[in-house]
Structures are given as C-alpha cells and as structure tokens.
Amino acid sequence: GVSRLEALWTAKPEDLVAVSGMPLEVARAIVAHVKDYRGRFGSGLAALSMADECRALGVLVSELAAPTAAIDLAAQAWT
C-alpha cells in the first residue's frame, strides 16, 4: 500500500489509482506534492527542527485539502 512514506517516495500516479481507486488527477497532484517535498527536504530531514518539519507538513496538508475532499466525495458513491 501507500501508507508508508517510502512507498510514496517512488509511487507513480497510476500506482495510487490502482491501490486506492482515486481519480488520476488527484493521484498526479499527490505525487507532485511528494516529489516537491522530497526535493526540498528529502535528504535533509534529520537536519530539520521539529517546528520546521511541522510547518512544512502543515503547508502540504493545506495543499492537499481539496484533493482529499474530492476523494471523500467519490467515496460516498462507493457505499
């Protein structure tokens, strides 16, 4: 699955679609955000302070709010 960060580092949008059923557009956005995050912080995570890490993750959470809402809306149709 993609519940581990290591899996997200290498995930392709098609992988996310296959395991979650999310729309390809949402999967592409997630992969782009993870790639951007890794590019900014991937090799230096140990050097970041907890406060810096929390701020960086807070930005990502905010950016993923709309895709998450889209997934939640799609999930309502599944049940």
PDB file of N, CA and C in Angstrom:
ATOM      1  N   GLY A   1       0.814  -1.185   0.000  1.00  0.00           N
ATOM      2  CA  GLY A   1       0.000   0.000   0.000  1.00  0.00           C
ATOM      3  C   GLY A   1       0.862   1.255   0.000  1.00  0.00           C
ATOM      4  N   VAL A   2       0.225   2.367   0.135  1.00  0.00           N
ATOM      5  CA  VAL A   2       0.940   3.643   0.132  1.00  0.00           C
ATOM      6  C   VAL A   2       0.799   4.375   1.459  1.00  0.00           C
ATOM      7  N   SER A   3       0.656   3.633   2.508  1.00  0.00           N
ATOM      8  CA  SER A   3       0.535   4.257   3.823  1.00  0.00           C
ATOM      9  C   SER A   3       1.895   4.553   4.446  1.00  0.00           C
ATOM     10  N   ARG A   4       2.959   4.128   3.782  1.00  0.00           N
ATOM     11  CA  ARG A   4       4.310   4.391   4.277  1.00  0.00           C
ATOM     12  C   ARG A   4       4.987   5.413   3.378  1.00  0.00           C
ATOM     13  N   LEU A   5       5.752   6.296   3.980  1.00  0.00           N
ATOM     14  CA  LEU A   5       6.426   7.349   3.241  1.00  0.00           C
ATOM     15  C   LEU A   5       7.334   6.780   2.160  1.00  0.00           C
ATOM     16  N   GLU A   6       7.998   5.674   2.448  1.00  0.00           N
ATOM     17  CA  GLU A   6       8.887   5.069   1.469  1.00  0.00           C
ATOM     18  C   GLU A   6       8.134   4.694   0.197  1.00  0.00           C
ATOM     19  N   ALA A   7       6.904   4.250   0.347  1.00  0.00           N
ATOM     20  CA  ALA A   7       6.095   3.892  -0.822  1.00  0.00           C
ATOM     21  C   ALA A   7       5.725   5.135  -1.625  1.00  0.00           C
ATOM     22  N   LEU A   8       5.426   6.215  -0.946  1.00  0.00           N
ATOM     23  CA  LEU A   8       5.076   7.451  -1.645  1.00  0.00           C
ATOM     24  C   LEU A   8       6.264   8.059  -2.377  1.00  0.00           C
ATOM     25  N   TRP A   9       7.481   7.863  -1.837  1.00  0.00           N
ATOM     26  CA  TRP A   9       8.669   8.414  -2.494  1.00  0.00           C
ATOM     27  C   TRP A   9       8.755   7.931  -3.937  1.00  0.00           C
ATOM     28  N   THR A  10       8.396   6.681  -4.180  1.00  0.00           N
ATOM     29  CA  THR A  10       8.577   6.087  -5.506  1.00  0.00           C
ATOM     30  C   THR A  10       7.266   5.847  -6.247  1.00  0.00           C
ATOM     31  N   ALA A  11       6.151   6.207  -5.655  1.00  0.00           N
ATOM     32  CA  ALA A  11       4.852   5.930  -6.270  1.00  0.00           C
ATOM     33  C   ALA A  11       4.658   6.734  -7.553  1.00  0.00           C
ATOM     34  N   LYS A  12       4.007   6.107  -8.492  1.00  0.00           N
ATOM     35  CA  LYS A  12       3.572   6.766  -9.721  1.00  0.00           C
ATOM     36  C   LYS A  12       2.071   7.018  -9.571  1.00  0.00           C
ATOM     37  N   PRO A  13       1.548   8.022 -10.269  1.00  0.00           N
ATOM     38  CA  PRO A  13       0.104   8.269 -10.156  1.00  0.00           C
ATOM     39  C   PRO A  13      -0.730   7.025 -10.427  1.00  0.00           C
ATOM     40  N   GLU A  14      -0.316   6.239 -11.394  1.00  0.00           N
ATOM     41  CA  GLU A  14      -1.059   5.029 -11.733  1.00  0.00           C
ATOM     42  C   GLU A  14      -1.072   4.029 -10.570  1.00  0.00           C
ATOM     43  N   ASP A  15       0.018   4.011  -9.795  1.00  0.00           N
ATOM     44  CA  ASP A  15       0.076   3.133  -8.618  1.00  0.00           C
ATOM     45  C   ASP A  15      -0.990   3.539  -7.605  1.00  0.00           C
ATOM     46  N   LEU A  16      -1.099   4.842  -7.362  1.00  0.00           N
ATOM     47  CA  LEU A  16      -2.080   5.326  -6.391  1.00  0.00           C
ATOM     48  C   LEU A  16      -3.502   5.024  -6.851  1.00  0.00           C
ATOM     49  N   VAL A  17      -3.750   5.201  -8.142  1.00  0.00           N
ATOM     50  CA  VAL A  17      -5.072   4.892  -8.694  1.00  0.00           C
ATOM     51  C   VAL A  17      -5.382   3.414  -8.504  1.00  0.00           C
ATOM     52  N   ALA A  18      -4.390   2.563  -8.777  1.00  0.00           N
ATOM     53  CA  ALA A  18      -4.607   1.114  -8.692  1.00  0.00           C
ATOM     54  C   ALA A  18      -4.925   0.654  -7.278  1.00  0.00           C
ATOM     55  N   VAL A  19      -4.253   1.216  -6.281  1.00  0.00           N
ATOM     56  CA  VAL A  19      -4.466   0.733  -4.910  1.00  0.00           C
ATOM     57  C   VAL A  19      -5.585   1.456  -4.185  1.00  0.00           C
ATOM     58  N   SER A  20      -5.975   2.647  -4.671  1.00  0.00           N
ATOM     59  CA  SER A  20      -6.981   3.408  -3.929  1.00  0.00           C
ATOM     60  C   SER A  20      -8.257   3.679  -4.709  1.00  0.00           C
ATOM     61  N   GLY A  21      -8.158   3.657  -6.016  1.00  0.00           N
ATOM     62  CA  GLY A  21      -9.323   3.985  -6.828  1.00  0.00           C
ATOM     63  C   GLY A  21      -9.566   5.481  -6.965  1.00  0.00           C
ATOM     64  N   MET A  22      -8.637   6.286  -6.468  1.00  0.00           N
ATOM     65  CA  MET A  22      -8.801   7.741  -6.567  1.00  0.00           C
ATOM     66  C   MET A  22      -8.676   8.178  -8.019  1.00  0.00           C
ATOM     67  N   PRO A  23      -9.224   9.339  -8.353  1.00  0.00           N
ATOM     68  CA  PRO A  23      -9.082   9.841  -9.719  1.00  0.00           C
ATOM     69  C   PRO A  23      -7.612  10.093 -10.069  1.00  0.00           C
ATOM     70  N   LEU A  24      -7.265   9.870 -11.336  1.00  0.00           N
ATOM     71  CA  LEU A  24      -5.889  10.045 -11.782  1.00  0.00           C
ATOM     72  C   LEU A  24      -5.402  11.466 -11.519  1.00  0.00           C
ATOM     73  N   GLU A  25      -6.254  12.451 -11.705  1.00  0.00           N
ATOM     74  CA  GLU A  25      -5.874  13.845 -11.464  1.00  0.00           C
ATOM     75  C   GLU A  25      -5.444  14.067 -10.010  1.00  0.00           C
ATOM     76  N   VAL A  26      -6.152  13.467  -9.083  1.00  0.00           N
ATOM     77  CA  VAL A  26      -5.809  13.574  -7.661  1.00  0.00           C
ATOM     78  C   VAL A  26      -4.491  12.864  -7.392  1.00  0.00           C
ATOM     79  N   ALA A  27      -4.318  11.690  -7.974  1.00  0.00           N
ATOM     80  CA  ALA A  27      -3.076  10.939  -7.790  1.00  0.00           C
ATOM     81  C   ALA A  27      -1.879  11.718  -8.331  1.00  0.00           C
ATOM     82  N   ARG A  28      -2.065  12.360  -9.469  1.00  0.00           N
ATOM     83  CA  ARG A  28      -0.978  13.168 -10.032  1.00  0.00           C
ATOM     84  C   ARG A  28      -0.611  14.309  -9.095  1.00  0.00           C
ATOM     85  N   ALA A  29      -1.614  14.940  -8.491  1.00  0.00           N
ATOM     86  CA  ALA A  29      -1.349  16.042  -7.563  1.00  0.00           C
ATOM     87  C   ALA A  29      -0.588  15.546  -6.338  1.00  0.00           C
ATOM     88  N   ILE A  30      -0.970  14.408  -5.813  1.00  0.00           N
ATOM     89  CA  ILE A  30      -0.287  13.849  -4.644  1.00  0.00           C
ATOM     90  C   ILE A  30       1.166  13.537  -4.976  1.00  0.00           C
ATOM     91  N   VAL A  31       1.394  12.875  -6.104  1.00  0.00           N
ATOM     92  CA  VAL A  31       2.763  12.529  -6.500  1.00  0.00           C
ATOM     93  C   VAL A  31       3.592  13.797  -6.691  1.00  0.00           C
ATOM     94  N   ALA A  32       3.009  14.828  -7.288  1.00  0.00           N
ATOM     95  CA  ALA A  32       3.738  16.084  -7.489  1.00  0.00           C
ATOM     96  C   ALA A  32       4.103  16.722  -6.153  1.00  0.00           C
ATOM     97  N   HIS A  33       3.189  16.698  -5.197  1.00  0.00           N
ATOM     98  CA  HIS A  33       3.475  17.273  -3.879  1.00  0.00           C
ATOM     99  C   HIS A  33       4.555  16.486  -3.147  1.00  0.00           C
ATOM    100  N   VAL A  34       4.492  15.180  -3.220  1.00  0.00           N
ATOM    101  CA  VAL A  34       5.504  14.353  -2.561  1.00  0.00           C
ATOM    102  C   VAL A  34       6.870  14.584  -3.211  1.00  0.00           C
ATOM    103  N   LYS A  35       6.886  14.660  -4.539  1.00  0.00           N
ATOM    104  CA  LYS A  35       8.146  14.904  -5.247  1.00  0.00           C
ATOM    105  C   LYS A  35       8.724  16.262  -4.854  1.00  0.00           C
ATOM    106  N   ASP A  36       7.871  17.277  -4.785  1.00  0.00           N
ATOM    107  CA  ASP A  36       8.325  18.606  -4.371  1.00  0.00           C
ATOM    108  C   ASP A  36       8.848  18.583  -2.940  1.00  0.00           C
ATOM    109  N   TYR A  37       8.115  17.934  -2.057  1.00  0.00           N
ATOM    110  CA  TYR A  37       8.531  17.831  -0.655  1.00  0.00           C
ATOM    111  C   TYR A  37       9.870  17.127  -0.543  1.00  0.00           C
ATOM    112  N   ARG A  38      10.007  16.028  -1.264  1.00  0.00           N
ATOM    113  CA  ARG A  38      11.263  15.279  -1.204  1.00  0.00           C
ATOM    114  C   ARG A  38      12.416  16.106  -1.757  1.00  0.00           C
ATOM    115  N   GLY A  39      12.144  16.855  -2.818  1.00  0.00           N
ATOM    116  CA  GLY A  39      13.171  17.708  -3.385  1.00  0.00           C
ATOM    117  C   GLY A  39      13.638  18.786  -2.426  1.00  0.00           C
ATOM    118  N   ARG A  40      12.716  19.294  -1.619  1.00  0.00           N
ATOM    119  CA  ARG A  40      13.069  20.338  -0.655  1.00  0.00           C
ATOM    120  C   ARG A  40      13.674  19.778   0.621  1.00  0.00           C
ATOM    121  N   PHE A  41      13.171  18.630   1.072  1.00  0.00           N
ATOM    122  CA  PHE A  41      13.552  18.152   2.400  1.00  0.00           C
ATOM    123  C   PHE A  41      14.063  16.730   2.454  1.00  0.00           C
ATOM    124  N   GLY A  42      13.927  15.971   1.372  1.00  0.00           N
ATOM    125  CA  GLY A  42      14.186  14.526   1.399  1.00  0.00           C
ATOM    126  C   GLY A  42      15.527  14.118   1.957  1.00  0.00           C
ATOM    127  N   SER A  43      16.587  14.764   1.543  1.00  0.00           N
ATOM    128  CA  SER A  43      17.894  14.328   2.016  1.00  0.00           C
ATOM    129  C   SER A  43      18.291  15.004   3.315  1.00  0.00           C
ATOM    130  N   GLY A  44      17.520  15.982   3.750  1.00  0.00           N
ATOM    131  CA  GLY A  44      17.906  16.704   4.954  1.00  0.00           C
ATOM    132  C   GLY A  44      16.896  16.643   6.070  1.00  0.00           C
ATOM    133  N   LEU A  45      16.048  15.626   6.062  1.00  0.00           N
ATOM    134  CA  LEU A  45      15.019  15.554   7.093  1.00  0.00           C
ATOM    135  C   LEU A  45      15.595  15.552   8.501  1.00  0.00           C
ATOM    136  N   ALA A  46      16.709  14.876   8.694  1.00  0.00           N
ATOM    137  CA  ALA A  46      17.286  14.803  10.034  1.00  0.00           C
ATOM    138  C   ALA A  46      17.772  16.168  10.504  1.00  0.00           C
ATOM    139  N   ALA A  47      18.101  17.060   9.547  1.00  0.00           N
ATOM    140  CA  ALA A  47      18.621  18.372   9.908  1.00  0.00           C
ATOM    141  C   ALA A  47      17.512  19.362  10.270  1.00  0.00           C
ATOM    142  N   LEU A  48      16.265  19.054   9.930  1.00  0.00           N
ATOM    143  CA  LEU A  48      15.169  19.971  10.232  1.00  0.00           C
ATOM    144  C   LEU A  48      14.776  19.881  11.700  1.00  0.00           C
ATOM    145  N   SER A  49      14.417  21.022  12.252  1.00  0.00           N
ATOM    146  CA  SER A  49      13.887  21.002  13.606  1.00  0.00           C
ATOM    147  C   SER A  49      12.451  20.489  13.547  1.00  0.00           C
ATOM    148  N   MET A  50      11.937  20.066  14.663  1.00  0.00           N
ATOM    149  CA  MET A  50      10.564  19.582  14.721  1.00  0.00           C
ATOM    150  C   MET A  50       9.598  20.695  14.285  1.00  0.00           C
ATOM    151  N   ALA A  51       9.864  21.920  14.697  1.00  0.00           N
ATOM    152  CA  ALA A  51       8.993  23.043  14.326  1.00  0.00           C
ATOM    153  C   ALA A  51       9.019  23.262  12.816  1.00  0.00           C
ATOM    154  N   ASP A  52      10.209  23.195  12.202  1.00  0.00           N
ATOM    155  CA  ASP A  52      10.316  23.361  10.750  1.00  0.00           C
ATOM    156  C   ASP A  52       9.562  22.249  10.025  1.00  0.00           C
ATOM    157  N   GLU A  53       9.730  21.046  10.513  1.00  0.00           N
ATOM    158  CA  GLU A  53       9.045  19.910   9.899  1.00  0.00           C
ATOM    159  C   GLU A  53       7.533  20.062  10.018  1.00  0.00           C
ATOM    160  N   CYS A  54       7.053  20.479  11.175  1.00  0.00           N
ATOM    161  CA  CYS A  54       5.610  20.675  11.374  1.00  0.00           C
ATOM    162  C   CYS A  54       5.073  21.755  10.443  1.00  0.00           C
ATOM    163  N   ARG A  55       5.818  22.847  10.286  1.00  0.00           N
ATOM    164  CA  ARG A  55       5.390  23.909   9.370  1.00  0.00           C
ATOM    165  C   ARG A  55       5.327  23.390   7.935  1.00  0.00           C
ATOM    166  N   ALA A  56       6.361  22.666   7.510  1.00  0.00           N
ATOM    167  CA  ALA A  56       6.392  22.139   6.145  1.00  0.00           C
ATOM    168  C   ALA A  56       5.246  21.161   5.909  1.00  0.00           C
ATOM    169  N   LEU A  57       4.999  20.310   6.870  1.00  0.00           N
ATOM    170  CA  LEU A  57       3.900  19.361   6.730  1.00  0.00           C
ATOM    171  C   LEU A  57       2.548  20.069   6.761  1.00  0.00           C
ATOM    172  N   GLY A  58       2.437  21.128   7.541  1.00  0.00           N
ATOM    173  CA  GLY A  58       1.198  21.906   7.590  1.00  0.00           C
ATOM    174  C   GLY A  58       0.860  22.510   6.235  1.00  0.00           C
ATOM    175  N   VAL A  59       1.882  22.975   5.537  1.00  0.00           N
ATOM    176  CA  VAL A  59       1.666  23.514   4.189  1.00  0.00           C
ATOM    177  C   VAL A  59       1.144  22.421   3.271  1.00  0.00           C
ATOM    178  N   LEU A  60       1.751  21.256   3.335  1.00  0.00           N
ATOM    179  CA  LEU A  60       1.309  20.150   2.481  1.00  0.00           C
ATOM    180  C   LEU A  60      -0.114  19.723   2.820  1.00  0.00           C
ATOM    181  N   VAL A  61      -0.436  19.674   4.088  1.00  0.00           N
ATOM    182  CA  VAL A  61      -1.797  19.303   4.490  1.00  0.00           C
ATOM    183  C   VAL A  61      -2.798  20.293   3.909  1.00  0.00           C
ATOM    184  N   SER A  62      -2.472  21.570   3.982  1.00  0.00           N
ATOM    185  CA  SER A  62      -3.360  22.592   3.422  1.00  0.00           C
ATOM    186  C   SER A  62      -3.525  22.422   1.919  1.00  0.00           C
ATOM    187  N   GLU A  63      -2.420  22.146   1.228  1.00  0.00           N
ATOM    188  CA  GLU A  63      -2.466  21.990  -0.221  1.00  0.00           C
ATOM    189  C   GLU A  63      -3.247  20.750  -0.639  1.00  0.00           C
ATOM    190  N   LEU A  64      -3.280  19.748   0.205  1.00  0.00           N
ATOM    191  CA  LEU A  64      -3.980  18.512  -0.137  1.00  0.00           C
ATOM    192  C   LEU A  64      -5.437  18.498   0.327  1.00  0.00           C
ATOM    193  N   ALA A  65      -5.908  19.586   0.898  1.00  0.00           N
ATOM    194  CA  ALA A  65      -7.285  19.634   1.388  1.00  0.00           C
ATOM    195  C   ALA A  65      -8.287  19.410   0.253  1.00  0.00           C
ATOM    196  N   ALA A  66      -8.097  20.078  -0.881  1.00  0.00           N
ATOM    197  CA  ALA A  66      -9.037  19.931  -1.996  1.00  0.00           C
ATOM    198  C   ALA A  66      -9.011  18.514  -2.573  1.00  0.00           C
ATOM    199  N   PRO A  67      -7.814  17.937  -2.844  1.00  0.00           N
ATOM    200  CA  PRO A  67      -7.821  16.555  -3.334  1.00  0.00           C
ATOM    201  C   PRO A  67      -8.449  15.580  -2.328  1.00  0.00           C
ATOM    202  N   THR A  68      -8.234  15.823  -1.055  1.00  0.00           N
ATOM    203  CA  THR A  68      -8.830  14.953  -0.037  1.00  0.00           C
ATOM    204  C   THR A  68     -10.350  15.063  -0.066  1.00  0.00           C
ATOM    205  N   ALA A  69     -10.850  16.264  -0.234  1.00  0.00           N
ATOM    206  CA  ALA A  69     -12.302  16.456  -0.322  1.00  0.00           C
ATOM    207  C   ALA A  69     -12.856  15.726  -1.543  1.00  0.00           C
ATOM    208  N   ALA A  70     -12.108  15.736  -2.650  1.00  0.00           N
ATOM    209  CA  ALA A  70     -12.546  15.028  -3.855  1.00  0.00           C
ATOM    210  C   ALA A  70     -12.607  13.526  -3.612  1.00  0.00           C
ATOM    211  N   ILE A  71     -11.626  13.002  -2.895  1.00  0.00           N
ATOM    212  CA  ILE A  71     -11.624  11.572  -2.570  1.00  0.00           C
ATOM    213  C   ILE A  71     -12.811  11.243  -1.664  1.00  0.00           C
ATOM    214  N   ASP A  72     -13.055  12.080  -0.667  1.00  0.00           N
ATOM    215  CA  ASP A  72     -14.171  11.852   0.247  1.00  0.00           C
ATOM    216  C   ASP A  72     -15.507  11.862  -0.513  1.00  0.00           C
ATOM    217  N   LEU A  73     -15.657  12.794  -1.447  1.00  0.00           N
ATOM    218  CA  LEU A  73     -16.874  12.863  -2.241  1.00  0.00           C
ATOM    219  C   LEU A  73     -17.041  11.603  -3.096  1.00  0.00           C
ATOM    220  N   ALA A  74     -15.961  11.163  -3.711  1.00  0.00           N
ATOM    221  CA  ALA A  74     -16.012   9.940  -4.523  1.00  0.00           C
ATOM    222  C   ALA A  74     -16.328   8.731  -3.662  1.00  0.00           C
ATOM    223  N   ALA A  75     -15.786   8.706  -2.450  1.00  0.00           N
ATOM    224  CA  ALA A  75     -16.017   7.566  -1.552  1.00  0.00           C
ATOM    225  C   ALA A  75     -17.475   7.434  -1.161  1.00  0.00           C
ATOM    226  N   GLN A  76     -18.181   8.542  -1.094  1.00  0.00           N
ATOM    227  CA  GLN A  76     -19.608   8.492  -0.754  1.00  0.00           C
ATOM    228  C   GLN A  76     -20.390   7.699  -1.793  1.00  0.00           C
ATOM    229  N   ALA A  77     -19.927   7.743  -3.028  1.00  0.00           N
ATOM    230  CA  ALA A  77     -20.604   6.994  -4.081  1.00  0.00           C
ATOM    231  C   ALA A  77     -20.282   5.502  -4.029  1.00  0.00           C
ATOM    232  N   TRP A  78     -19.209   5.134  -3.350  1.00  0.00           N
ATOM    233  CA  TRP A  78     -18.806   3.741  -3.279  1.00  0.00           C
ATOM    234  C   TRP A  78     -19.661   2.945  -2.298  1.00  0.00           C
ATOM    235  N   THR A  79     -20.289   3.628  -1.351  1.00  0.00           N
ATOM    236  CA  THR A  79     -21.046   2.893  -0.316  1.00  0.00           C
ATOM    237  C   THR A  79     -22.523   2.974  -0.539  1.00  0.00           C
TER     238      THR A  79
END
